Structure formats: structure tokens, C-alpha cells
Short mmCIF file of C-alpha atoms in Angstrom, two decimals:
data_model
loop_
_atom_site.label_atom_id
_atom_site.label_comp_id
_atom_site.label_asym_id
_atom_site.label_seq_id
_atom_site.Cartn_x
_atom_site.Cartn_y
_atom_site.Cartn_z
CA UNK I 1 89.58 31.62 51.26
CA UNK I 2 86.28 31.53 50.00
CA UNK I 3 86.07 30.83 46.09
CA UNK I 4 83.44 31.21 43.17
CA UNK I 5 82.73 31.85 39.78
CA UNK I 6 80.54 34.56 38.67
CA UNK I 7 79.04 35.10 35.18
CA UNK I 8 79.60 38.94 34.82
CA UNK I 9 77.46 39.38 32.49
CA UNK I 10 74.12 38.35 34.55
CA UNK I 11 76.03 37.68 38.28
CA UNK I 12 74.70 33.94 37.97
CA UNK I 13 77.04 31.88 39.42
CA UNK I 14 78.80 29.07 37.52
CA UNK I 15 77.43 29.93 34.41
CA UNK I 16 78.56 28.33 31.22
CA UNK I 17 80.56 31.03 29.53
CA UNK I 18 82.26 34.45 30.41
CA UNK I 19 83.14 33.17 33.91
CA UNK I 20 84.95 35.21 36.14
CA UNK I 21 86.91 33.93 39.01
CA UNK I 22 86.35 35.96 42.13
CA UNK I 23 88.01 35.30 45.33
CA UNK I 24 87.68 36.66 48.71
CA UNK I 25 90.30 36.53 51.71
CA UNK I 26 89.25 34.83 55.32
CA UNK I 27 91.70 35.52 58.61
CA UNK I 28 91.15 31.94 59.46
CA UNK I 29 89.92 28.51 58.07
CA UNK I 30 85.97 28.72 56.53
CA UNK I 31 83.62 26.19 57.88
CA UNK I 32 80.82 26.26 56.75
CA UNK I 33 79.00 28.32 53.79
CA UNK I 34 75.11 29.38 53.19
CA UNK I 35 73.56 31.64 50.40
CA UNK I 36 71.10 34.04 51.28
CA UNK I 37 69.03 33.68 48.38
CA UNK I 38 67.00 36.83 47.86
CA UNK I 39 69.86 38.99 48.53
CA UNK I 40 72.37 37.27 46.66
CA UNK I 41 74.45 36.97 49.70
CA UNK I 42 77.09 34.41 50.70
CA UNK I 43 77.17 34.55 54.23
CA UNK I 44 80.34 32.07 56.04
CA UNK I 45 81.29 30.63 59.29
CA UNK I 46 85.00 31.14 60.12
CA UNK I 47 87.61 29.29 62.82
CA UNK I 48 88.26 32.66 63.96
CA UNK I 49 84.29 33.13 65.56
CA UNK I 50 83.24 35.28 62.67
CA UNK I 51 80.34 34.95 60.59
CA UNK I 52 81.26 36.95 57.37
CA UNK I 53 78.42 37.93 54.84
CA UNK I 54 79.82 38.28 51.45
CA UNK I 55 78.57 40.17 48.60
CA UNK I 56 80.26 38.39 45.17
CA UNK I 57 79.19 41.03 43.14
CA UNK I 58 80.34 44.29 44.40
CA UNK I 59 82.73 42.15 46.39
CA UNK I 60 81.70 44.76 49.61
CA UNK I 61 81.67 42.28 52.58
CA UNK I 62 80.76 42.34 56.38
CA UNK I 63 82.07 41.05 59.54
CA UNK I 64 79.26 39.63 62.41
CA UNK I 65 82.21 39.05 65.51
CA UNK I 66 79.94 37.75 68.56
CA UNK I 67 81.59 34.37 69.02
CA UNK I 68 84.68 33.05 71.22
CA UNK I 69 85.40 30.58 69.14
CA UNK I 70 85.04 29.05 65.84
CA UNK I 71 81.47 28.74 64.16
CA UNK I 72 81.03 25.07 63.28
CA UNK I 73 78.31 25.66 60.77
CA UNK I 74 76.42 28.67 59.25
CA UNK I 75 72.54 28.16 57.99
CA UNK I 76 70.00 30.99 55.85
CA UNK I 77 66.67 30.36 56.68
CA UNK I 78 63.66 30.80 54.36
CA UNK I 79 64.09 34.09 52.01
CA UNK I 80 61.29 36.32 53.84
CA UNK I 81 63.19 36.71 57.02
CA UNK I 82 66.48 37.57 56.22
CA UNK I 83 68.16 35.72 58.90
CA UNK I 84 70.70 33.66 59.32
CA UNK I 85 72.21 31.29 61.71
CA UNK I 86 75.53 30.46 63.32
CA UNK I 87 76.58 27.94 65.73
CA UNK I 88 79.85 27.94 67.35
CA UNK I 89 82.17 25.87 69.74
CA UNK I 90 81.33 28.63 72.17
CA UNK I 91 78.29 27.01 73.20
CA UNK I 92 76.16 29.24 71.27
CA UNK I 93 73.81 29.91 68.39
CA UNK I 94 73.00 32.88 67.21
CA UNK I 95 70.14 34.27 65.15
CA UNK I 96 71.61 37.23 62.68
CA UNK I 97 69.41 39.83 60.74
CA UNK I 98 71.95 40.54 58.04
CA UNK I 99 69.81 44.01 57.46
CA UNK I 100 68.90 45.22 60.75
CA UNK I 101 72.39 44.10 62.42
CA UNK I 102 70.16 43.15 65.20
CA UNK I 103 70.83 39.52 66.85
CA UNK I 104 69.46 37.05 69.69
CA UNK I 105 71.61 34.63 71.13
CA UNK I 106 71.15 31.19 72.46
CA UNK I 107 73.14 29.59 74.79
CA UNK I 108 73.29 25.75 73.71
CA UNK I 109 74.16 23.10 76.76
CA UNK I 110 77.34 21.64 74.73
CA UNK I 111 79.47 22.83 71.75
CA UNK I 112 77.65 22.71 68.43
CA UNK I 113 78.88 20.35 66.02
CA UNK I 114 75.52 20.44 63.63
CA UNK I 115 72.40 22.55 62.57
CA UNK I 116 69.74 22.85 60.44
CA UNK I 117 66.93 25.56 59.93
CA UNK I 118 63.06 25.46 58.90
CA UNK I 119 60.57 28.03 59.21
CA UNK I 120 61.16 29.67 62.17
CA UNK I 121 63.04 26.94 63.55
CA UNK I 122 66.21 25.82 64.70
CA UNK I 123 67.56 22.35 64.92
CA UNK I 124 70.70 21.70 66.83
CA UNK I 125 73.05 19.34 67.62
CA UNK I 126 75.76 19.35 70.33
CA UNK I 127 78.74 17.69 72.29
CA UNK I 128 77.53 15.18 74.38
CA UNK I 129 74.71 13.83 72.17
CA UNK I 130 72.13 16.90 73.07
CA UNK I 131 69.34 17.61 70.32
CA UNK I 132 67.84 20.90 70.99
CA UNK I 133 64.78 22.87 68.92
CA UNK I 134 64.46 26.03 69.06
CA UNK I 135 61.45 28.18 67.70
CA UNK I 136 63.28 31.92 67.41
CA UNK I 137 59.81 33.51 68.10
CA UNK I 138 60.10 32.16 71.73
CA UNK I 139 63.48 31.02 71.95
CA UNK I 140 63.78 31.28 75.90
CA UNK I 141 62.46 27.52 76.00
CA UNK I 142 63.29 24.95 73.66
CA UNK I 143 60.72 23.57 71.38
CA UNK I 144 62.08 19.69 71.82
CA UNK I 145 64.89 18.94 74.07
CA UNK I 146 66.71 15.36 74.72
CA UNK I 147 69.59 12.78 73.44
CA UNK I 148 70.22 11.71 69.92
CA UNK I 149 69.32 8.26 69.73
CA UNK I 150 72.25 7.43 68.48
CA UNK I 151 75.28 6.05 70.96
CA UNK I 152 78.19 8.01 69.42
CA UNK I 153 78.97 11.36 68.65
CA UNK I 154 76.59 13.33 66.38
CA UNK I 155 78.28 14.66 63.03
CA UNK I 156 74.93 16.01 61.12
CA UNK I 157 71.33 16.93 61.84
CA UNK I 158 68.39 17.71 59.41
CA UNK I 159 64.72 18.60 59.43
CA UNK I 160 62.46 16.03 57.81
CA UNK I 161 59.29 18.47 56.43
CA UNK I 162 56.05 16.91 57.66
CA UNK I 163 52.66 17.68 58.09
CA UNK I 164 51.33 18.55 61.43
CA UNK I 165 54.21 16.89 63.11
CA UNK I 166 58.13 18.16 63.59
CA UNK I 167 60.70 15.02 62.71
CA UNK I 168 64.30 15.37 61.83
CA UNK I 169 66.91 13.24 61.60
CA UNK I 170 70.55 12.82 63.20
CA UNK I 171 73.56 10.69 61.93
CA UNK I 172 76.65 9.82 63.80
CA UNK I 173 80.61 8.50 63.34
CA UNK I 174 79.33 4.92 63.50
CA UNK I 175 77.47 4.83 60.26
CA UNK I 176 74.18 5.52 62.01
CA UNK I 177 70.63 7.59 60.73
CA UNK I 178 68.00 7.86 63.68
CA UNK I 179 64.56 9.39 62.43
CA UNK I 180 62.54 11.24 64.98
CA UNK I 181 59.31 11.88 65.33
CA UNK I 182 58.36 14.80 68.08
CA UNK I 183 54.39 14.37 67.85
CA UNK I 184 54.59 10.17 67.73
CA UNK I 185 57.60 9.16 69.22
CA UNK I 186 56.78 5.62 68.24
CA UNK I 187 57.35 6.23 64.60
CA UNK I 188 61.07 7.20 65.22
CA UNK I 189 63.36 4.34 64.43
CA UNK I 190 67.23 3.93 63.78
CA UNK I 191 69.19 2.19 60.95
CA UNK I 192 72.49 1.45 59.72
CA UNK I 193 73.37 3.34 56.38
CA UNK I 194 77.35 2.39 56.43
CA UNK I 195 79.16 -0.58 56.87
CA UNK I 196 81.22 -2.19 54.52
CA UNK I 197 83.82 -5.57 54.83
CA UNK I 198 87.32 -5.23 53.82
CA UNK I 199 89.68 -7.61 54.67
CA UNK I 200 92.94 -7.62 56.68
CA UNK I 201 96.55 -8.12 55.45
CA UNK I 202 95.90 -11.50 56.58
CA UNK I 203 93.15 -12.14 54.17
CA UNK I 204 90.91 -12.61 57.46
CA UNK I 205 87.22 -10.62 56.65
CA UNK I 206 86.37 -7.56 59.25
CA UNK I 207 83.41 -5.00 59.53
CA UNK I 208 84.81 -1.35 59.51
CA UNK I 209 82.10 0.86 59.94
CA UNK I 210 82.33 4.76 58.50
CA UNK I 211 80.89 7.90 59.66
CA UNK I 212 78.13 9.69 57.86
CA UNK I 213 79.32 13.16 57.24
CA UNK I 214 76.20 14.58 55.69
CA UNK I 215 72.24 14.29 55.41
CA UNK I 216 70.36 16.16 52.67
CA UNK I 217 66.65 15.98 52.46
CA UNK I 218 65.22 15.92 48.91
CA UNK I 219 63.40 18.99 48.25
CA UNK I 220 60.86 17.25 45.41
CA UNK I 221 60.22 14.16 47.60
CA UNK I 222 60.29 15.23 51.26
CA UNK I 223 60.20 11.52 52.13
CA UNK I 224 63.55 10.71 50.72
CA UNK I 225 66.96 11.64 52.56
CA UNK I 226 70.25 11.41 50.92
CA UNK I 227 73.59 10.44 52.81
CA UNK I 228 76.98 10.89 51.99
CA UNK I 229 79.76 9.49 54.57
CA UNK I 230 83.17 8.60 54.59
CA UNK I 231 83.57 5.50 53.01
CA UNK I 232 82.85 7.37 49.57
CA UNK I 233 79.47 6.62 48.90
CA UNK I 234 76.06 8.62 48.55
CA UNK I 235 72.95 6.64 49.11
CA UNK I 236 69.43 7.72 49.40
CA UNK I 237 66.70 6.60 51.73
CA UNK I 238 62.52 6.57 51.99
CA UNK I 239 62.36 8.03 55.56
CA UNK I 240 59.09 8.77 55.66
CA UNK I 241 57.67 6.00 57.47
CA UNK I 242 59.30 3.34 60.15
CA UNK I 243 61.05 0.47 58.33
CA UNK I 244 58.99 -2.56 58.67
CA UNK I 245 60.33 -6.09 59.55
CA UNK I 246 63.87 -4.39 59.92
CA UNK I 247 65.44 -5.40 63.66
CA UNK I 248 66.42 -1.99 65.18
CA UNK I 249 70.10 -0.59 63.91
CA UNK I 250 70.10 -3.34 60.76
CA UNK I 251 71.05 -2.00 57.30
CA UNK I 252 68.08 -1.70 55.41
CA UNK I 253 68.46 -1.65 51.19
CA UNK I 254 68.62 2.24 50.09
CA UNK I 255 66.47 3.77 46.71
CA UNK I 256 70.17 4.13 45.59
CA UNK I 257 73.24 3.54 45.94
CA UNK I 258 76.52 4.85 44.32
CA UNK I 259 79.66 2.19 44.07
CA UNK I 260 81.23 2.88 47.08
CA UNK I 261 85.45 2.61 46.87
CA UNK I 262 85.73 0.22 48.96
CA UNK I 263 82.68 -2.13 48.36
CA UNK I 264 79.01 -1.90 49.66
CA UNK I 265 76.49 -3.94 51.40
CA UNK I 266 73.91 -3.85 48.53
CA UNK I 267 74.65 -2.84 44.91
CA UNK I 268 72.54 -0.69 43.41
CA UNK I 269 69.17 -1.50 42.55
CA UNK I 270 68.74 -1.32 38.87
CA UNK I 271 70.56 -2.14 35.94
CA UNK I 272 72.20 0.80 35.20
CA UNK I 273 74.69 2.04 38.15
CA UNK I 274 77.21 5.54 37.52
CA UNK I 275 80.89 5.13 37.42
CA UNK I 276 82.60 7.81 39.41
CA UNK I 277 86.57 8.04 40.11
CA UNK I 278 87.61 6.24 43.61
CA UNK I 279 86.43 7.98 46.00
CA UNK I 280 88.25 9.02 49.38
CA UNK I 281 85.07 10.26 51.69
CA UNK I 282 82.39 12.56 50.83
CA UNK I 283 82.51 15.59 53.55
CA UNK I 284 79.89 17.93 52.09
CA UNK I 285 76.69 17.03 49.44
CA UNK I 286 73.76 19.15 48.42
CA UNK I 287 70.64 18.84 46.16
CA UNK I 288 69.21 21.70 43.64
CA UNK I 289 66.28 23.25 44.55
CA UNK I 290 64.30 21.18 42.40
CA UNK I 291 65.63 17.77 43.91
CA UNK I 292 66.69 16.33 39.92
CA UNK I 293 70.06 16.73 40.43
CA UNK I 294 72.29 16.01 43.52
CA UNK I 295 75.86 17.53 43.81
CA UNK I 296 78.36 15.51 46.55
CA UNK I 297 82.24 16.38 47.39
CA UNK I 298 84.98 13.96 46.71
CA UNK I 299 87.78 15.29 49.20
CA UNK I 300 88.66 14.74 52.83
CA UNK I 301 86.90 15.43 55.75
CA UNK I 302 89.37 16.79 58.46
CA UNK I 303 88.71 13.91 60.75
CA UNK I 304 92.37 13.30 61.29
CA UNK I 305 92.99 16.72 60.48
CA UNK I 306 96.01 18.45 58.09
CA UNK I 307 98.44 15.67 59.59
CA UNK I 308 96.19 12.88 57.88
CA UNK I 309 95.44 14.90 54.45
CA UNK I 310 99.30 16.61 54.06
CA UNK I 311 100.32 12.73 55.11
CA UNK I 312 103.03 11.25 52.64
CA UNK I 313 101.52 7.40 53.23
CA UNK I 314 99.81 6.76 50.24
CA UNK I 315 96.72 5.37 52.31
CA UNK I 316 95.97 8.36 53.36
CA UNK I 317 95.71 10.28 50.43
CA UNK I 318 94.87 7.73 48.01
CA UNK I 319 91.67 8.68 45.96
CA UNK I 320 91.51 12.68 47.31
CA UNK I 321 90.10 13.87 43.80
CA UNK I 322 88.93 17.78 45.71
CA UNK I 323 86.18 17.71 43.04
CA UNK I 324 82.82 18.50 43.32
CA UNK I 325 80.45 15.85 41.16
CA UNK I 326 76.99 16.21 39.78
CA UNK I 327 74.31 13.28 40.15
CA UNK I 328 71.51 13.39 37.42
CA UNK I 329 68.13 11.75 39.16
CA UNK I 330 65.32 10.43 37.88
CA UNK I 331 61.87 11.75 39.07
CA UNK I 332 60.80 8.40 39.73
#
């Protein structure tokens, strides 16, 4: 079920008074969500293989079916083009023109688990560790094609804008951000953004290391990534140049840092560090399109799926707030 709130009066959504709560039924769970910004579209990725473009105003909505199976992620790329893009278990991504109806497909080597769009590009991530770039003027052969430099399996991508040069990053379920450069391949580099000691029943110190669920570029500072992952935190990171002195795969100290639940590496720099409720794991995060404020999810992520989040062992559940929380930042 997709869900938002429209201001009836002007069709912004979430304004500040005269809300009205729209809602619109999906056959099957929704994935992944995009907005289509000049057309005031919400177009979503559903478990069923549909990619569903929603209107919330008139509430008129379409169906895309082309997939065989779910579509992982959905992504709208830059206003004047009017596409969008879906990528599916299937093995598949595919390139939409929500006006014409027309499509090109593009058969991926491995299921896709994460994507990202800029320009006329496409960024994906697969099964198996594959990378892939597409450019959908000539997307026959890929732009970039290779292996995440990462070890373990890849749970987000995102394009890193830079001049005269393509770089994007990849995280994976070990805590991991790898940086990569296409033009200079020896300003790529990998670092640790999670790990975090608890201790056992035993009072016995261990190293549990958390997957990163999300990567968000900032859009006033293209040089500064944001992370959220599962151990509750959101940090952000100055990826736009190789870390220096920094063995490869060491933590390196983040811009910032929120107060993870279950205790950091490094506090936050600073003398003044926000207070949020515990968290459980942070499966989704965002920024405004102005980069001053950053909005993160406090809910579960589906990696041990309904069993984990329906579970009645208070571990489990403890801290699951299903809020959405807004981060002010500072310019500087």
C-alpha cells in the first residue's frame, strides 16, 4: 500500500495544514518508490514485477507489467527525459518512458539488488558482486563493467558527480563503502563505515559488524556521501578524494556521526551531538534537494524477513520506532 499526504489545497505534499490522507492499493509488497518530479508522478516497484506510476492527485494510476519477477528498486532520472528505471530479480532493467509507453530493456548478468541513475546513465548492481554502467543512448555495450570491490554481497550503489570522470560508490552487508574511480582507477579506495563492539553474555568484548543499507550523495556538496546501515546510525563521509595514511578497509573518522544504539567507533565530532530514540536499523535515508536537511528511516530492514520483524523475542523488535526523522545540517 503506498501512502501520502497531500495538501489539497496546492497538491504539495506533506504540507503543514489541510492535509489529506490519500492511499492507494498494491497487489503485492512495494519496494521501492521514485517521484517523477516535473510530472508530479509517483512511480513504484512492486513484488509482483510491476512498476506502477501513480498520480496522487487525480488518484488515476498505471500499470508497466514487463517483469517475471519482483522489481528490487525503481529510479526517475533527470526531469527532461521523462524516464524511469526498474530493476528486477528477473535479471533485467528496464528503461520506461512514462509518456510514450515506449521501453528498452537490458538484460543484466545477475539479479539486481541496487541502482542508481545520472544523466543518461545507469548504475547497477547485481547478484554475484557484478557492477554494470549503462549509457541508455547506446545501451547494447556497457559503459563500465567488473566486480564490486567489496568481498560480500552488494546492498546499495550510487553515482558520485564528478568532473570529467564517472565514480560511484558501492556498500555491502559487511559494513563496507568502496569508491570508484572509472577514468583513474588508482584513486578508488575502500573503507570501513560500520563496526561497533558489544559484548557477550559473558562480559567477553566482540566485533559485530552491520550492513550498510543505504548511500545518499549530498546534493550541495557532491564530495560528501551519507550512510545509513543497520546498526542505527547515519554518518557522513568526504569521498571526494582517497583517504590518506588510512591502511586499506580501516575505519576512517566520518564529518558526522549520529549516536548509534548500540555504541560507535568515534563519537561525533563537535560539541553538540542530536538525541534521537534507540534506533533498530535504518533501511531507507534521503536528502532534500538542497542538501540542508537529511531525512533517514527508523524501522526494519527485511533482512530476516516478516519472521524476524512479527518475532515475539523482544530482541528482535526492540527499538522498531517505523518513523521517519528529519536531520537539520549545517552548510559548513
Amino acid at each position: 500500500r503506498l501512502h501520502t499526504q497531500i495538501d489539497p489545497a496546492n497538491g504539495r505534499v506533506g504540507a503543514a495544514n489541510g492535509i489529506a490522507q490519500k492511499q492507494t492499493p498494491a497487489a503485492d509488497p512495494v519496494l521501492s518508490v521514485a517521484w517523477v518530479t516535473t510530472e508530479f508522478l509517483l512511480a513504484s516497484g512492486c513484488a509482483d514485477g510491476t512498476v506502477r506510476v501513480w498520480d496522487p492527485q487525480s488518484q488515476k494510476e498505471e500499470e508497466f507489467k514487463q517483469h517475471q519477477k519482483a522489481v528490487k528498486v525503481v529510479k526517475a532520472f533527470s526531469p527532461e527525459t521523462g524516464y524511469i528505471a526498474s530493476g528486477s530479480w528477473d535479471k533485467s532493467v528496464i528503461i520506461w518512458n512514462i509518456k510514450s509507453k515506449e521501453k528498452l530493456e537490458i538484460k543484466c548478468p545477475e539479479r539486481v539488488y541496487a541502482m542508481d541513475v545520472l544523466d543518461q546513465r545507469v548504475l547497477v548492481g547485481t547478484a554475484d558482486r557484478h557492477v554494470i554502467i549503462y549509457d541508455i543512448r547506446k545501451h547494447d555495450v556497457p559503459l563500465s563493467q567488473g566486480f564490486s570491490p567489496l568481498r560480500m554481497q552488494t546492498r546499495c550503489v550510487c553515482f558520485i558527480p564528478a568532473p570529467n570522470d564517472i565514480r560511484f560508490a558501492v556498500a555491502d552487508c559487511q559494513g563496507r563503502l568502496g569508491v570508484t574511480s572509472v577514468a583513474d582507477p588508482g584513486a578508488s579506495f575502500v573503507i570501513r563505515v560500520t563496526e561497533n563492539r558489544m559484548k557477550k553474555p559473558t562480559g567477553e568484548e566482540q566485533k559485530v559488524t552491520f550492513a550498510v543499507n543505504v548511500i545518499a550523495p549530498c546534493p550541495a556538496n557532491p564530495g560528501v556521501v551519507a550512510t545509513g546501515s543497520c546498526d542505527g546510525r547515519f554518518a557522513f563521509w568526504n569521498v571526494a578524494q582517497k583517504p590518506i595514511n588510512i591502511p586499506e578497509n580501516e575505519m576512517v573518522e566520518p564529518l558526522f556521526s549520529s549516536v548509534s544504539a548500540v555504541g560507535s567507533e568515534f563519537a561525533p565530532p563537535g560539541s553538540f551531538s542530536p538525541v534521537y530514540p534507540t534506533h533498530h536499523t535504518i533501511p531507507a535515508a534521503a536528502w532534500s534537494p538542497r542538501g540542508d536537511t537529511f531525512a533517514f528511516v527508523d524501522s526494519a530492514d527485511g533482512f530476516g524477513g516478516q519472521k524476524d520483524y512479527l518475532s515475539n523475542q523482544p530482541q528482535m523488535v526492540a527499538g522498531v520506532q517505523n518513523a521517519v526523522y528529519f536531520h537539520k545540517v549545517e552548510r559548513q
